């Protein structure tokens, strides 16, 4: 494998092969792509399976929404602590423990839902707290696959491309997961889909845990961890804030699109179709980004992508029909996965390896929490203004404000030019 890796590096440097082709030719790269999709499939299945399970017991959508909110926010709340433990103990140990534990607790939600809402909420909280740090571990594996050198041309190019491919598989999870739940509930109760999602997550955690690329590095117990962890690293806080702003936008757009579809179409599947176009656009954009990472500083590329997301979200407020809405969502989605790949690559280049687990966990937990916040805000705005237009405007404005600390650092006082290395993919420094 070492010789294959070195030959691929030489070909990537000389331009004889495209980055994704090289990544797919490396056995470890192929394994990470497959494991990344399989292990996180439960993440895409659980929300819908949980909603259907709660409704099937005679409760309404309100109770189902609270249950999914408790599940998501509980996981996001303990995410930074889990990330710190991952850096201290190593990701493999945590995955081996939390995967099976989460499998049992998530399966238990089905039983708890038959005992009343209070027990359902408790079970959802426990399942959310124990959700294994799969995405953080996978992103850390991708980031560490090519070594620690930050200025070598092919390493920066491969790292950005690999994380873009990871973002694509992440989007696929949320397209395939609900479809699989729909297929299961067509012949079995929703609880069966919830149990299957739990099994996929547990088994996937063990698959990731035994992956040889997973870093076994851990912080010595005698070494004190800084209270702020990776947040003390210059520039990382701005990237976390950017991921949080995107989370608010994504949550708000999901609710606003649903409200829009409810007003303009009698077909109950219109909202799902529109959101699927958004996800499909993201998958296509991520694939293009992985195929040919831009030859500019990634911080500049990220700013451009944020502008595209903000503008497309603002344009949604001006659409009047489902066709126009679908076109704008599809085009705007082209920037989503590349933006996630860009800020993840920058973050992994800005922090040392001994806090990379906590850094990647923060980049998952913060957007998850703010996405719930964005959904709540959009719901209030839709109810207050009797339509989704204001929610779209607010969502676009939130993403636009992230440019204040990302592109105008001295004026914003958050990110200075020396604080965050601008990883380039065209020429070495």
Coordinates of C-alpha atoms in Angstrom, one line a residue:
X1 CA 0.0 0.0 0.0
X2 CA 2.9 2.4 0.8
X3 CA 4.2 2.1 -2.8
X4 CA 0.8 2.6 -4.2
X5 CA 0.3 5.7 -2.0
X6 CA 3.7 7.1 -3.2
X7 CA 2.9 6.4 -6.8
X8 CA -0.5 8.1 -6.4
X9 CA 1.2 11.1 -4.8
X10 CA 3.6 11.5 -7.7
X11 CA 0.8 11.2 -10.2
X12 CA -1.3 13.7 -8.3
X13 CA 1.6 16.1 -8.2
X14 CA 2.2 15.8 -12.0
X15 CA -1.5 16.0 -12.8
X16 CA -1.6 12.6 -14.5
X17 CA -4.6 11.5 -12.5
X18 CA -7.6 13.3 -11.0
X19 CA -7.8 13.4 -7.3
X20 CA -11.0 11.3 -6.8
X21 CA -9.6 8.7 -9.2
X22 CA -6.5 8.4 -7.0
X23 CA -8.5 8.4 -3.8
X24 CA -10.6 5.6 -5.2
X25 CA -7.5 3.6 -6.2
X26 CA -6.1 3.6 -2.7
X27 CA -7.6 0.7 -0.7
X28 CA -7.8 2.8 2.4
X29 CA -9.6 5.6 0.5
X30 CA -12.2 3.2 -0.9
X31 CA -12.7 1.7 2.5
X32 CA -13.3 5.0 4.1
X33 CA -15.9 6.0 1.5
X34 CA -17.8 2.8 1.8
X35 CA -17.7 2.7 5.6
X36 CA -18.5 6.4 5.8
X37 CA -21.8 5.9 3.9
X38 CA -22.7 2.6 5.7
X39 CA -22.0 3.6 9.2
X40 CA -23.9 6.9 9.0
X41 CA -27.0 5.5 7.2
X42 CA -28.7 5.3 10.6
X43 CA -28.2 9.0 11.1
X44 CA -30.4 9.6 8.0
X45 CA -33.0 7.0 9.1
X46 CA -33.5 7.8 12.8
X47 CA -35.3 11.2 12.6
X48 CA -38.1 10.0 10.3
X49 CA -38.3 6.6 12.0
X50 CA -38.5 8.3 15.4
X51 CA -41.3 10.6 14.2
X52 CA -43.4 7.8 12.8
X53 CA -42.9 5.7 15.9
X54 CA -44.1 8.5 18.2
X55 CA -47.1 9.2 15.9
X56 CA -48.0 5.5 15.7
X57 CA -48.5 5.4 19.5
X58 CA -51.3 8.0 19.2
X59 CA -49.3 11.2 19.7
X60 CA -49.3 14.2 17.4
X61 CA -46.6 15.9 15.3
X62 CA -45.9 18.3 18.1
X63 CA -44.8 15.5 20.4
X64 CA -42.8 13.8 17.6
X65 CA -41.0 17.1 17.0
X66 CA -40.1 17.5 20.6
X67 CA -38.8 13.9 20.7
X68 CA -36.5 14.4 17.6
X69 CA -35.4 17.8 19.1
X70 CA -34.4 16.1 22.4
X71 CA -32.6 13.4 20.5
X72 CA -30.6 15.9 18.3
X73 CA -29.9 18.5 21.0
X74 CA -28.8 15.9 23.5
X75 CA -26.2 14.6 21.1
X76 CA -25.1 18.1 20.2
X77 CA -24.8 19.2 23.8
X78 CA -22.3 16.5 24.8
X79 CA -20.5 16.6 21.5
X80 CA -17.6 18.7 22.6
X81 CA -17.0 16.5 25.7
X82 CA -17.1 13.4 23.5
X83 CA -14.6 15.0 21.2
X84 CA -12.3 15.8 24.1
X85 CA -12.5 12.2 25.3
X86 CA -11.8 11.0 21.8
X87 CA -8.6 12.9 21.8
X88 CA -7.7 11.7 25.3
X89 CA -8.6 8.0 24.9
X90 CA -8.5 7.5 21.2
X91 CA -11.5 7.3 18.8
X92 CA -11.5 3.5 18.5
X93 CA -12.2 2.9 22.2
X94 CA -15.1 5.4 22.3
X95 CA -16.7 3.9 19.1
X96 CA -16.5 0.4 20.5
X97 CA -18.3 1.5 23.7
X98 CA -20.8 4.1 22.4
X99 CA -21.8 2.2 19.3
X100 CA -23.4 -0.9 21.0
X101 CA -24.7 1.3 23.9
X102 CA -26.4 3.6 21.5
X103 CA -27.8 0.6 19.6
X104 CA -29.5 -0.6 22.7
X105 CA -30.8 2.8 23.9
X106 CA -32.1 3.8 20.4
X107 CA -33.9 0.5 20.1
X108 CA -35.4 1.1 23.6
X109 CA -37.2 4.3 22.3
X110 CA -39.7 2.0 20.6
X111 CA -40.5 0.4 24.0
X112 CA -40.5 3.7 25.9
X113 CA -42.9 5.2 23.4
X114 CA -45.5 2.7 24.6
X115 CA -45.1 3.8 28.2
X116 CA -45.9 7.5 27.7
X117 CA -44.3 10.7 26.4
X118 CA -42.2 11.4 29.4
X119 CA -40.4 8.0 29.1
X120 CA -40.1 8.6 25.3
X121 CA -38.3 11.9 25.9
X122 CA -36.0 10.4 28.5
X123 CA -35.1 7.5 26.1
X124 CA -34.5 10.0 23.2
X125 CA -32.2 12.0 25.4
X126 CA -30.2 9.0 26.5
X127 CA -29.9 7.7 22.9
X128 CA -28.8 11.2 21.7
X129 CA -26.2 11.5 24.4
X130 CA -24.6 8.1 23.4
X131 CA -24.6 8.7 19.7
X132 CA -21.1 7.7 18.6
X133 CA -18.7 10.3 17.1
X134 CA -18.8 8.7 13.7
X135 CA -18.5 11.8 11.5
X136 CA -15.7 13.3 13.6
X137 CA -13.7 10.1 13.5
X138 CA -14.2 9.7 9.8
X139 CA -13.1 13.3 9.0
X140 CA -10.1 12.9 11.3
X141 CA -9.2 9.8 9.3
X142 CA -9.4 11.6 6.0
X143 CA -7.4 14.6 7.4
X144 CA -4.7 12.3 8.8
X145 CA -4.5 10.0 5.7
X146 CA -2.0 12.3 4.0
X147 CA 0.2 13.3 6.9
X148 CA 0.7 16.5 8.8
X149 CA 2.4 18.6 6.2
X150 CA 0.2 21.6 5.4
X151 CA 2.1 23.3 2.6
X152 CA 2.8 20.4 0.2
X153 CA 0.7 20.8 -2.9
X154 CA -0.8 17.3 -3.3
X155 CA -1.5 16.9 0.4
X156 CA -3.6 20.1 0.5
X157 CA -5.3 19.1 -2.7
X158 CA -6.0 15.5 -1.6
X159 CA -7.3 16.6 1.8
X160 CA -9.8 19.1 0.4
X161 CA -10.9 16.6 -2.2
X162 CA -11.3 13.8 0.3
X163 CA -13.4 15.9 2.7
X164 CA -15.6 16.9 -0.2
X165 CA -16.2 13.3 -1.0
X166 CA -17.0 12.7 2.7
X167 CA -19.5 15.6 2.5
X168 CA -21.1 13.9 -0.6
X169 CA -21.6 10.6 1.3
X170 CA -23.0 12.6 4.2
X171 CA -25.6 14.1 1.8
X172 CA -26.4 10.6 0.3
X173 CA -27.2 9.4 3.8
X174 CA -30.0 11.9 4.2
X175 CA -31.4 11.1 0.8
X176 CA -31.3 7.3 1.2
X177 CA -32.1 7.1 4.9
X178 CA -35.7 8.4 4.7
X179 CA -36.3 6.4 1.5
X180 CA -35.3 3.2 3.4
X181 CA -37.5 4.0 6.3
X182 CA -40.4 4.5 3.9
X183 CA -39.7 1.1 2.4
X184 CA -39.6 -0.6 5.8
X185 CA -42.8 0.9 7.2
X186 CA -44.6 -0.2 4.1
X187 CA -44.6 -3.8 5.5
X188 CA -43.5 -3.4 9.1
X189 CA -44.3 -1.1 12.0
X190 CA -42.2 2.1 12.4
X191 CA -40.4 0.7 15.4
X192 CA -38.8 -1.9 13.1
X193 CA -37.2 0.9 11.1
X194 CA -36.0 2.5 14.3
X195 CA -34.4 -0.7 15.5
X196 CA -32.8 -1.3 12.1
X197 CA -31.4 2.3 12.2
X198 CA -30.0 1.5 15.6
X199 CA -28.4 -1.7 14.4
X200 CA -26.8 0.1 11.4
X201 CA -25.3 2.7 13.7
X202 CA -24.0 0.1 16.2
X203 CA -22.5 -2.1 13.5
X204 CA -21.1 0.9 11.6
X205 CA -19.4 2.1 14.8
X206 CA -17.5 -1.1 15.1
X207 CA -16.6 -1.0 11.4
X208 CA -15.1 2.4 11.8
X209 CA -13.4 1.4 15.1
X210 CA -11.4 -1.4 13.4
X211 CA -10.5 0.7 10.4
X212 CA -6.6 0.8 10.3
X213 CA -6.7 4.5 9.2
X214 CA -8.4 5.5 12.4
X215 CA -5.9 7.4 14.5
X216 CA -5.0 5.7 17.7
X217 CA -3.2 8.7 19.0
X218 CA -4.3 9.9 22.4
X219 CA -3.3 12.6 24.8
X220 CA -1.2 11.4 27.7
X221 CA -3.2 11.5 31.0
X222 CA -0.5 13.7 32.5
X223 CA -0.8 16.3 29.9
X224 CA -3.4 19.0 30.8
X225 CA -6.0 19.9 28.2
X226 CA -6.6 23.6 27.7
X227 CA -10.2 24.5 28.8
X228 CA -11.0 25.9 25.4
X229 CA -9.5 23.0 23.5
X230 CA -9.3 23.8 19.8
X231 CA -11.2 27.1 20.3
X232 CA -7.9 28.6 21.6
X233 CA -6.4 28.1 18.2
X234 CA -6.4 31.3 16.2
X235 CA -9.1 31.3 13.5
X236 CA -10.8 28.1 14.5
X237 CA -13.6 30.0 16.4
X238 CA -14.5 31.9 13.2
X239 CA -14.9 28.6 11.3
X240 CA -17.1 27.2 14.1
X241 CA -19.2 30.3 13.9
X242 CA -19.5 29.9 10.2
X243 CA -20.6 26.3 10.5
X244 CA -23.2 27.5 13.1
X245 CA -24.5 30.2 10.7
X246 CA -24.9 27.6 8.0
X247 CA -26.8 25.3 10.4
X248 CA -29.3 28.0 11.1
X249 CA -29.8 28.6 7.4
X250 CA -30.3 24.9 6.7
X251 CA -32.8 24.4 9.5
X252 CA -34.8 27.5 8.5
X253 CA -34.8 26.6 4.8
X254 CA -36.1 23.1 5.5
X255 CA -39.1 24.5 7.5
X256 CA -39.7 27.4 5.1
X257 CA -39.7 25.1 2.0
X258 CA -42.2 22.8 3.8
X259 CA -44.4 25.7 4.5
X260 CA -44.1 26.9 0.9
X261 CA -45.0 23.5 -0.5
X262 CA -48.0 23.3 1.8
X263 CA -49.3 26.6 0.4
X264 CA -48.8 26.1 -3.3
X265 CA -49.4 22.4 -3.8
X266 CA -52.0 19.9 -2.7
X267 CA -49.5 17.1 -3.1
X268 CA -48.1 16.1 0.3
X269 CA -44.9 14.9 -1.4
X270 CA -44.0 18.3 -2.9
X271 CA -41.9 19.4 0.1
X272 CA -39.9 16.2 0.1
X273 CA -39.3 16.5 -3.7
X274 CA -38.1 20.1 -3.4
X275 CA -35.7 19.2 -0.5
X276 CA -34.4 16.2 -2.5
X277 CA -33.5 18.6 -5.3
X278 CA -31.6 20.7 -2.8
X279 CA -29.7 17.6 -1.6
X280 CA -29.1 16.4 -5.1
X281 CA -27.6 19.8 -6.0
X282 CA -25.3 19.5 -3.0
X283 CA -24.2 16.0 -4.1
X284 CA -23.4 17.2 -7.6
X285 CA -21.5 20.3 -6.2
X286 CA -19.5 18.2 -3.8
X287 CA -18.6 15.8 -6.6
X288 CA -17.4 18.6 -8.8
X289 CA -15.4 20.1 -5.9
X290 CA -13.8 16.8 -5.2
X291 CA -13.0 16.2 -8.9
X292 CA -11.2 19.5 -9.3
X293 CA -10.4 21.4 -6.0
X294 CA -10.1 25.1 -6.8
X295 CA -6.6 26.6 -7.3
X296 CA -7.2 29.4 -4.8
X297 CA -6.9 29.9 -1.1
X298 CA -9.6 27.9 0.5
X299 CA -10.6 30.8 2.8
X300 CA -11.4 32.8 -0.3
X301 CA -13.2 29.9 -1.9
X302 CA -15.3 29.5 1.3
X303 CA -16.3 33.1 1.2
X304 CA -17.5 32.8 -2.4
X305 CA -19.5 29.7 -1.5
X306 CA -21.1 31.4 1.4
X307 CA -22.1 34.3 -0.9
X308 CA -23.7 31.8 -3.3
X309 CA -25.7 30.1 -0.5
X310 CA -26.8 33.5 0.9
X311 CA -27.9 34.8 -2.5
X312 CA -29.7 31.6 -3.5
X313 CA -31.5 31.6 -0.1
X314 CA -32.6 35.2 -0.5
X315 CA -33.9 34.4 -4.1
X316 CA -36.2 31.7 -2.6
X317 CA -38.2 34.5 -1.1
X318 CA -39.0 35.8 -4.5
X319 CA -40.1 32.5 -6.1
X320 CA -43.8 31.9 -6.6
X321 CA -44.1 28.4 -7.9
X322 CA -42.7 25.0 -7.2
X323 CA -40.8 24.8 -10.5
X324 CA -38.9 28.0 -9.8
X325 CA -38.4 26.9 -6.2
X326 CA -36.9 23.6 -7.3
X327 CA -34.5 25.3 -9.8
X328 CA -33.2 27.8 -7.2
X329 CA -32.8 25.0 -4.6
X330 CA -31.0 22.8 -7.0
X331 CA -28.6 25.6 -8.0
X332 CA -28.1 26.8 -4.5
X333 CA -27.4 23.3 -3.3
X334 CA -24.3 23.1 -5.6
X335 CA -22.5 25.2 -3.0
X336 CA -23.5 23.4 0.2
X337 CA -21.2 20.3 0.2
X338 CA -18.2 22.3 -1.1
X339 CA -18.7 24.8 1.7
X340 CA -18.8 22.1 4.3
X341 CA -15.6 20.6 2.8
X342 CA -13.9 23.9 2.7
X343 CA -14.4 24.9 6.3
X344 CA -13.7 21.4 7.5
X345 CA -10.4 21.4 5.5
X346 CA -9.4 24.8 6.9
X347 CA -10.3 23.7 10.4
X348 CA -8.2 20.5 10.2
X349 CA -5.3 22.5 8.9
X350 CA -5.6 25.1 11.7
X351 CA -5.5 22.7 14.7
X352 CA -2.9 20.3 15.8
X353 CA -3.6 16.5 15.7
X354 CA -4.0 16.2 19.4
X355 CA -7.2 18.2 19.4
X356 CA -8.5 17.2 16.0
X357 CA -11.1 14.9 17.4
X358 CA -12.7 17.7 19.5
X359 CA -12.4 20.1 16.6
X360 CA -14.3 17.8 14.2
X361 CA -16.9 17.1 16.9
X362 CA -17.5 20.8 17.4
X363 CA -17.9 21.2 13.6
X364 CA -20.7 18.5 13.8
X365 CA -22.3 19.5 17.1
X366 CA -22.6 23.2 16.5
X367 CA -24.4 23.0 13.2
X368 CA -26.7 20.3 14.6
X369 CA -27.7 22.5 17.5
X370 CA -28.1 25.7 15.3
X371 CA -30.1 23.8 12.7
X372 CA -32.7 23.0 15.4
X373 CA -32.6 26.7 16.3
X374 CA -33.1 27.7 12.7
X375 CA -36.1 25.4 12.4
X376 CA -37.6 26.9 15.5
X377 CA -37.0 30.5 14.3
X378 CA -38.4 29.7 10.9
X379 CA -41.5 28.1 12.4
X380 CA -42.2 31.3 14.4
X381 CA -41.7 33.5 11.4
X382 CA -43.9 31.4 9.1
X383 CA -46.7 31.6 11.8
X384 CA -46.2 35.3 12.5
X385 CA -46.1 36.5 8.8
X386 CA -48.4 33.8 7.4
X387 CA -45.8 32.7 4.8
X388 CA -42.2 31.5 4.3
X389 CA -40.8 34.7 2.6
X390 CA -39.5 36.4 5.8
X391 CA -38.0 33.1 7.0
X392 CA -36.0 32.8 3.7
X393 CA -34.8 36.4 4.0
X394 CA -33.6 35.8 7.6
X395 CA -31.9 32.6 6.7
X396 CA -30.0 34.2 3.8
X397 CA -29.0 37.2 6.0
X398 CA -27.6 34.8 8.7
X399 CA -25.3 33.2 6.1
X400 CA -24.3 36.6 4.7
X401 CA -23.3 37.9 8.2
X402 CA -20.7 35.1 8.5
X403 CA -18.7 36.9 5.9
X404 CA -18.1 39.7 8.4
X405 CA -15.7 37.6 10.4
X406 CA -14.5 35.4 7.6
X407 CA -13.7 37.9 4.8
X408 CA -13.1 41.2 6.7
X409 CA -11.1 39.9 9.6
X410 CA -9.4 43.2 10.7
X411 CA -12.7 45.0 10.6
X412 CA -14.6 42.3 12.5
X413 CA -11.7 41.7 14.9
X414 CA -12.2 38.0 14.9
X415 CA -9.8 36.5 12.4
X416 CA -6.5 38.1 11.4
X417 CA -4.5 37.1 8.4
X418 CA -1.8 35.4 10.4
X419 CA -4.4 33.4 12.4
X420 CA -5.5 30.9 9.9
X421 CA -3.4 29.3 7.3
X422 CA -4.9 29.6 3.8
X423 CA -4.4 26.2 2.4
X424 CA -3.7 26.5 -1.3
X425 CA -4.1 23.8 -3.9
X426 CA -2.2 25.3 -6.9
X427 CA 1.3 26.4 -5.9
X428 CA 3.4 25.8 -2.8
X429 CA 4.3 28.7 -0.6

